[in-house]
Short mmCIF file of C-alpha atoms in Angstrom, two decimals:
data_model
loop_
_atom_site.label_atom_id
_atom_site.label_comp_id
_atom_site.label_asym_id
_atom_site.label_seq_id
_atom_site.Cartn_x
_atom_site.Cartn_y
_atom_site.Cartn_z
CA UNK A 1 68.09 -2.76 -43.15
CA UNK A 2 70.61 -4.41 -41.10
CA UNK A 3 73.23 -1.07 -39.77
CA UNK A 4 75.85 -2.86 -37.39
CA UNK A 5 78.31 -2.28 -40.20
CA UNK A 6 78.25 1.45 -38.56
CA UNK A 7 79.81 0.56 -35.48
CA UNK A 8 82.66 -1.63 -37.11
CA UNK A 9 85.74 -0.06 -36.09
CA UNK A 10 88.44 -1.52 -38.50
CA UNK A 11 86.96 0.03 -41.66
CA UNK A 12 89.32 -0.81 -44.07
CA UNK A 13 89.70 -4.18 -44.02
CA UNK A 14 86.21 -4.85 -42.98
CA UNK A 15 84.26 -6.47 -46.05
CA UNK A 16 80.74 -5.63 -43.96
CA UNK A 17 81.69 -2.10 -43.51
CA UNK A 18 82.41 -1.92 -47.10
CA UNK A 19 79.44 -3.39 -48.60
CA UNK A 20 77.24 -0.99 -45.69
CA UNK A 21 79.03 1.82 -47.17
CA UNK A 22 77.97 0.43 -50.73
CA UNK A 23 74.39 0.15 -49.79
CA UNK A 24 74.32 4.17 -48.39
CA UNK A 25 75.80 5.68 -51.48
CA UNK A 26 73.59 4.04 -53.54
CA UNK A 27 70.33 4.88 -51.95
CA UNK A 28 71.95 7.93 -51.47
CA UNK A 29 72.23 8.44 -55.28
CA UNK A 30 69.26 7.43 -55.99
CA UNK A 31 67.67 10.26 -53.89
CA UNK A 32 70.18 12.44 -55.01
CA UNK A 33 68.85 15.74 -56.94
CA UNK A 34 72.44 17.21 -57.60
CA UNK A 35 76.23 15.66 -57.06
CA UNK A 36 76.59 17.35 -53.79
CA UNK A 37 74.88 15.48 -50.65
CA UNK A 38 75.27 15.67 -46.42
CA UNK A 39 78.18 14.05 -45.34
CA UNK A 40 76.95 11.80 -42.38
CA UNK A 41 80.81 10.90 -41.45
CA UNK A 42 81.40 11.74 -37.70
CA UNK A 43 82.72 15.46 -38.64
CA UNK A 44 80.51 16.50 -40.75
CA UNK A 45 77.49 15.07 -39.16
CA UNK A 46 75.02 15.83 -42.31
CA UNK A 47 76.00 20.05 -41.49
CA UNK A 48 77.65 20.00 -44.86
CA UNK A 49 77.07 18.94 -48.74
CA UNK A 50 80.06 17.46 -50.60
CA UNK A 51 80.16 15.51 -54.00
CA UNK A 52 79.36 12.00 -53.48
CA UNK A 53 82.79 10.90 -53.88
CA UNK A 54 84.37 12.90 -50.97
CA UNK A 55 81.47 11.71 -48.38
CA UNK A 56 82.33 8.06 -49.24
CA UNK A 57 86.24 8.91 -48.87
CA UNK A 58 85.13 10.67 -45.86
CA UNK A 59 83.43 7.40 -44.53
CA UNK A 60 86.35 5.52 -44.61
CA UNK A 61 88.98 7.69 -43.51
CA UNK A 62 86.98 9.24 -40.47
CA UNK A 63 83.56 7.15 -39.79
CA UNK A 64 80.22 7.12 -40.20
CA UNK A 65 78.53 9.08 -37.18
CA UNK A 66 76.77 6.44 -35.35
CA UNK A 67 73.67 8.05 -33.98
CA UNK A 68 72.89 8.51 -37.66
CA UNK A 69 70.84 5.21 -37.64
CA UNK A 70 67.54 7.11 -39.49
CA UNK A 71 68.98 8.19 -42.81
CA UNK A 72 66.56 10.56 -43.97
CA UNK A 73 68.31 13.00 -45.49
CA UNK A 74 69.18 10.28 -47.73
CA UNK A 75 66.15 8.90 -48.65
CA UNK A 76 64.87 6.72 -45.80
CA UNK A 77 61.83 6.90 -44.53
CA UNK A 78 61.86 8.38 -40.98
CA UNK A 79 59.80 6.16 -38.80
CA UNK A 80 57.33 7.92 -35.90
CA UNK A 81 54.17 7.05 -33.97
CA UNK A 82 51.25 8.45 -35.04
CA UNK A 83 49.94 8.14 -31.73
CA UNK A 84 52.63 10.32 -30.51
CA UNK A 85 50.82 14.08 -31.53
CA UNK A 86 47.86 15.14 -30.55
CA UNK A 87 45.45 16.93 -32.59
CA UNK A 88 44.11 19.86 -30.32
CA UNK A 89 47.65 20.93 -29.55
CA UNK A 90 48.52 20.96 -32.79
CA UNK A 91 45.99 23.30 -33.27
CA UNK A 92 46.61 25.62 -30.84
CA UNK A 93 50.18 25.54 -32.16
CA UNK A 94 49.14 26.35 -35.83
CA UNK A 95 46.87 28.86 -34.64
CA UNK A 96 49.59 30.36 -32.53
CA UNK A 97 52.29 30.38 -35.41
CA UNK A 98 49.54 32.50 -38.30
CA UNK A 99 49.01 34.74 -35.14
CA UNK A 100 53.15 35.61 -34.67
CA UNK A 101 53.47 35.44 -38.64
CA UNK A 102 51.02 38.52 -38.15
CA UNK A 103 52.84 40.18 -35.11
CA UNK A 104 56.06 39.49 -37.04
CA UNK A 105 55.06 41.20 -39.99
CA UNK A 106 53.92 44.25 -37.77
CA UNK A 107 57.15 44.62 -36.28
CA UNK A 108 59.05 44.26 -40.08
CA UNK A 109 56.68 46.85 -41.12
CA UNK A 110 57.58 49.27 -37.91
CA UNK A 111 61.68 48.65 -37.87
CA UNK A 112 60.47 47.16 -34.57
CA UNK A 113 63.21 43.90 -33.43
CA UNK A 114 62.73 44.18 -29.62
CA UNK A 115 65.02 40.56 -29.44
CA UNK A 116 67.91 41.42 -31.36
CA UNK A 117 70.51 43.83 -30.09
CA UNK A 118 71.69 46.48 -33.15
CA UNK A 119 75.24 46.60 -34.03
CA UNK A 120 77.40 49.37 -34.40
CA UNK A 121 78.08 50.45 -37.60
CA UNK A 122 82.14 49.51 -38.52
CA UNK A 123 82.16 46.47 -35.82
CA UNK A 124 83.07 42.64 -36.50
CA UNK A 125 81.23 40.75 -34.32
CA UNK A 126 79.95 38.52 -36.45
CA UNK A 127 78.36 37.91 -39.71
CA UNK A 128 75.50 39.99 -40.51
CA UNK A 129 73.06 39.59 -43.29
CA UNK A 130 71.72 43.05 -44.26
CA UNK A 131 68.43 42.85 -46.60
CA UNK A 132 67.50 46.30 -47.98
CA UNK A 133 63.55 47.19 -47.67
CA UNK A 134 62.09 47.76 -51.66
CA UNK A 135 60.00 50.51 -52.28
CA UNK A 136 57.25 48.98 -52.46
CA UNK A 137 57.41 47.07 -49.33
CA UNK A 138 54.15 47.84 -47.87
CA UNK A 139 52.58 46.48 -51.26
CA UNK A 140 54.65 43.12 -50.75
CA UNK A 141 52.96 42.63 -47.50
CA UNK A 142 49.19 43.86 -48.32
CA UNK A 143 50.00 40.84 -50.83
CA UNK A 144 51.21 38.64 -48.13
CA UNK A 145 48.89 38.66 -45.98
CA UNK A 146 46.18 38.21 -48.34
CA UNK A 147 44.06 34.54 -47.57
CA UNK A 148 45.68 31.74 -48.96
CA UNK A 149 42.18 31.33 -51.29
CA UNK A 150 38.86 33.33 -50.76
CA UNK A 151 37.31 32.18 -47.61
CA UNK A 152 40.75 31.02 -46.04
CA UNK A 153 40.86 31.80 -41.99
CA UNK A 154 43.59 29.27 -41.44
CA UNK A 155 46.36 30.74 -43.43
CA UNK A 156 47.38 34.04 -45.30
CA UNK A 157 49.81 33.29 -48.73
CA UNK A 158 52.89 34.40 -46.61
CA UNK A 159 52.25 31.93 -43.28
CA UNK A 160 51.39 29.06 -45.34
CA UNK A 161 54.74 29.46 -47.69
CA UNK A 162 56.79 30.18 -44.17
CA UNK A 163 54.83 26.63 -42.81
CA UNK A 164 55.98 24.74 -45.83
CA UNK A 165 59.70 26.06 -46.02
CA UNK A 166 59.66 25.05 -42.48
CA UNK A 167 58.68 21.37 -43.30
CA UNK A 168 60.95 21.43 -46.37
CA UNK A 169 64.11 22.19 -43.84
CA UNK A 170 62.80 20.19 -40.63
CA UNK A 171 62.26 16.99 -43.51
CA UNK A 172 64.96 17.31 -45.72
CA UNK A 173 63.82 17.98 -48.78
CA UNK A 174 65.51 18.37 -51.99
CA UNK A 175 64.43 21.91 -53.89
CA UNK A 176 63.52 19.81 -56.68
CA UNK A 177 60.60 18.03 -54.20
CA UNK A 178 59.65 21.25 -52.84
CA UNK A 179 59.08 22.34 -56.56
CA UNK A 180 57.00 18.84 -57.20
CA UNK A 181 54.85 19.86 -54.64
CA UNK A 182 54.12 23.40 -55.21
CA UNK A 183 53.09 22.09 -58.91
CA UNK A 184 50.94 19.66 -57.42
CA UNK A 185 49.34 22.17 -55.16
CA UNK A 186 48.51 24.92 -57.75
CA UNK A 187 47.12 22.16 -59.97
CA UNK A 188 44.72 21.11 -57.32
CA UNK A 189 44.16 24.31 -55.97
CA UNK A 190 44.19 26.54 -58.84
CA UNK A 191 42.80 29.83 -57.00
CA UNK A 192 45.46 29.49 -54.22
CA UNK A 193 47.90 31.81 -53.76
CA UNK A 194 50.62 29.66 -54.18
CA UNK A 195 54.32 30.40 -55.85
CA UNK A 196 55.87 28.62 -58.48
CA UNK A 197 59.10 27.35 -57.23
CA UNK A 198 61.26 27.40 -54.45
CA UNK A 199 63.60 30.17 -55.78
CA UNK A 200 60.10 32.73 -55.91
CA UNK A 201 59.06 31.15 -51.96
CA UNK A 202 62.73 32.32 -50.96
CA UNK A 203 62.60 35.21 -53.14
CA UNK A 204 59.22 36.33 -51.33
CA UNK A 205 60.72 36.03 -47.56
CA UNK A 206 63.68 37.92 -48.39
CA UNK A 207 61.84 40.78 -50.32
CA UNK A 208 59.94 40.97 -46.72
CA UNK A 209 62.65 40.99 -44.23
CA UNK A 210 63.25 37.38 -43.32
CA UNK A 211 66.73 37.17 -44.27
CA UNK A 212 69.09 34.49 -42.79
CA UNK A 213 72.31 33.38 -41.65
CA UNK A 214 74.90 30.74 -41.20
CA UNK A 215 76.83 30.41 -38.56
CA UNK A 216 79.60 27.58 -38.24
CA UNK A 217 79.37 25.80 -34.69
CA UNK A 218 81.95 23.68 -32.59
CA UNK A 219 81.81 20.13 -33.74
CA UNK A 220 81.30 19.23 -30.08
CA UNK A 221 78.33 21.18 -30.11
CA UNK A 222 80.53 23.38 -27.46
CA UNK A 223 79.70 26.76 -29.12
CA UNK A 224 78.93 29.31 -31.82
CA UNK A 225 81.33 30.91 -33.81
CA UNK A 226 79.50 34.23 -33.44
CA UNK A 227 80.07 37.38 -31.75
CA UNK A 228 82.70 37.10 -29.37
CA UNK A 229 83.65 33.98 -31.10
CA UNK A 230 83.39 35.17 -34.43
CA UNK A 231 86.71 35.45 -34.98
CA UNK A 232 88.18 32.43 -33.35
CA UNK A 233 89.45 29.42 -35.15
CA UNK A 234 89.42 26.98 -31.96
CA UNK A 235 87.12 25.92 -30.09
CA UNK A 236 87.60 27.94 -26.58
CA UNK A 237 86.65 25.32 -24.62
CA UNK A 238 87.44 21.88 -26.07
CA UNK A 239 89.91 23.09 -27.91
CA UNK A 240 88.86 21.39 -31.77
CA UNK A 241 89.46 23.43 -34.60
CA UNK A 242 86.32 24.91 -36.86
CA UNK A 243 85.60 22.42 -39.20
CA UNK A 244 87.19 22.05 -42.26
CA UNK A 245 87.03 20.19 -45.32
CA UNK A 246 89.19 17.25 -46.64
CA UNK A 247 91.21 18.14 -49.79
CA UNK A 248 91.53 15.32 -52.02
CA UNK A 249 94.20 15.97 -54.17
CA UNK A 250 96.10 16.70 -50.87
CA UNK A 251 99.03 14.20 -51.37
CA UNK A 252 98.91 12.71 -47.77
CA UNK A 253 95.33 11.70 -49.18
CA UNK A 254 96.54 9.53 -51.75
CA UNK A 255 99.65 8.17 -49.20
CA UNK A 256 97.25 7.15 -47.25
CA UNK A 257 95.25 4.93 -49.73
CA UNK A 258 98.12 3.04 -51.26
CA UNK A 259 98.99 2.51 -47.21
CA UNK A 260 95.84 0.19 -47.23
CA UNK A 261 95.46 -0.85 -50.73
CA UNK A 262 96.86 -3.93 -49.46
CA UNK A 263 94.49 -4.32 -47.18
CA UNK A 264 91.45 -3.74 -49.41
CA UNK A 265 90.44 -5.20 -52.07
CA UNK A 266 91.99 -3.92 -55.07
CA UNK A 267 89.55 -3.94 -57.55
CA UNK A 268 87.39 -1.75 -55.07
CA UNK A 269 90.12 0.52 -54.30
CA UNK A 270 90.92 1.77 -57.56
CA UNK A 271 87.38 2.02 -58.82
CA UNK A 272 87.34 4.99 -55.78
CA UNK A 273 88.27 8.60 -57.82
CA UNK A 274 91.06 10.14 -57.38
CA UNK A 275 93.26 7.57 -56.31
CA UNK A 276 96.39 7.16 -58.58
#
């Protein structure tokens, strides 16, 4: 698929950068599990969902980001060598990950974090996420590290749902994949261990101590707004505000449309919602 159209600079009166655009949002839609997909304009940079509406507003008015010339969080195909991995380190590697799955679990069990620093109780340093230990914890994790299936020495029912939450968020896919799969699986493999959705994966990690955060970052990639930047609102050293979204029923929104309605093509402009 031809992509040139991303480096067009006059957007708006550019037919080729209008029928690109086209061409994302539909296979965008097409791959689309709810109304709400990444925005791959240069602010958002795929960090954040938004109805399907605003990220082809948000395509016009500020860009497509550039780089973003595999869209696979969008339904492409990402294309790789399959010469490029090698089989015995991948081993090790998998080996090595069930191994700290087992070390990590040790140190859940114990209260034992010797890489993050505690925080005070009554400080603001930066958002925490605080996941109480049930009562019958050590149950949870007799059960999670129980083999995958009898005769399993590759993977326990915990490592293997950490391993494919891992490829769900390194692949980008939708829950509603994730839950294809997992039905797949436990039809195949009907002594496996295996959960029934994504909510009861998630559900699982939490109920074990592997809670999560997010943390909102520069859009120069310049920092994090965490700890003693938790409280900022500019960027420190570039000086770009955190990022925010676009409102749409923001009037200078709509001012800014019927500026270049004349320069688009009418029919396409008011087929775009929300414009007056």
């Amino acid at each position: 698929m031809d992509k040139s159209w991303m480096r067009i600079i006059d957007r708006f009166r550019s037919a080729e950068y209008r029928e690109g655009v086209y061409q994302f949002i539909t296979l965008a839609q097409a791959h689309a599990t709810t109304n709400n997909i990444r925005c791959p304009c240069r602010t958002c940079r795929n960090n954040f969902f938004h109805p399907i509406d605003l990220v082809e507003r948000h395509l016009f008015t500020i860009g497509i980001d550039e780089n973003y010339t595999e869209w696979i969080f969008h339904g492409e195909e990402e294309s790789w060598d399959a010469n490029e991995f090698d089989d015995d380190v991948n081993e090790v590697q998998r080996d090595e990950y069930v191994d700290d799955m087992d070390e990590m679990l040790d140190d859940i069990r114990l209260g034992s974090f010797p890489n993050v620093e505690p925080m005070e109780p009554g400080t603001s340093e930066g958002p925490t996420y605080v996941e109480p230990r049930p009562k019958n914890f050590d149950q949870l994790l007799e059960d999670a590290r129980r083999p995958l299936y009898p005769g399993c020495a590759n993977f326990s029912k915990l490592s293997f749902i950490v391993k494919l939450l891992h490829i769900r968020t390194i692949g980008g896919w939708s829950v509603k994949s994730f839950d294809m799969l997992l039905k797949l699986l436990k039809d195949s493999f009907p002594d496996a261990l295996l959960p029934d959705s994504y909510r009861e994966s998630r559900r699982m990690e939490r109920a074990l101590g592997f809670g999560y955060m997010k943390i909102d970052v520069c859009p120069n990639d310049c920092i994090l707004y965490w700890k003693e930047n938790a409280d900022k609102h500019d960027c420190p050293k570039c000086g770009r505000k955190q990022m925010a979204c676009v409102d749409i029923n923001h009037p200078s929104w709509n001012f800014l449309m019927q500026h270049y309605k004349s320069l688009l093509d009418a029919t396409y402009v008011d087929s775009l919602p929300g414009l007056n």
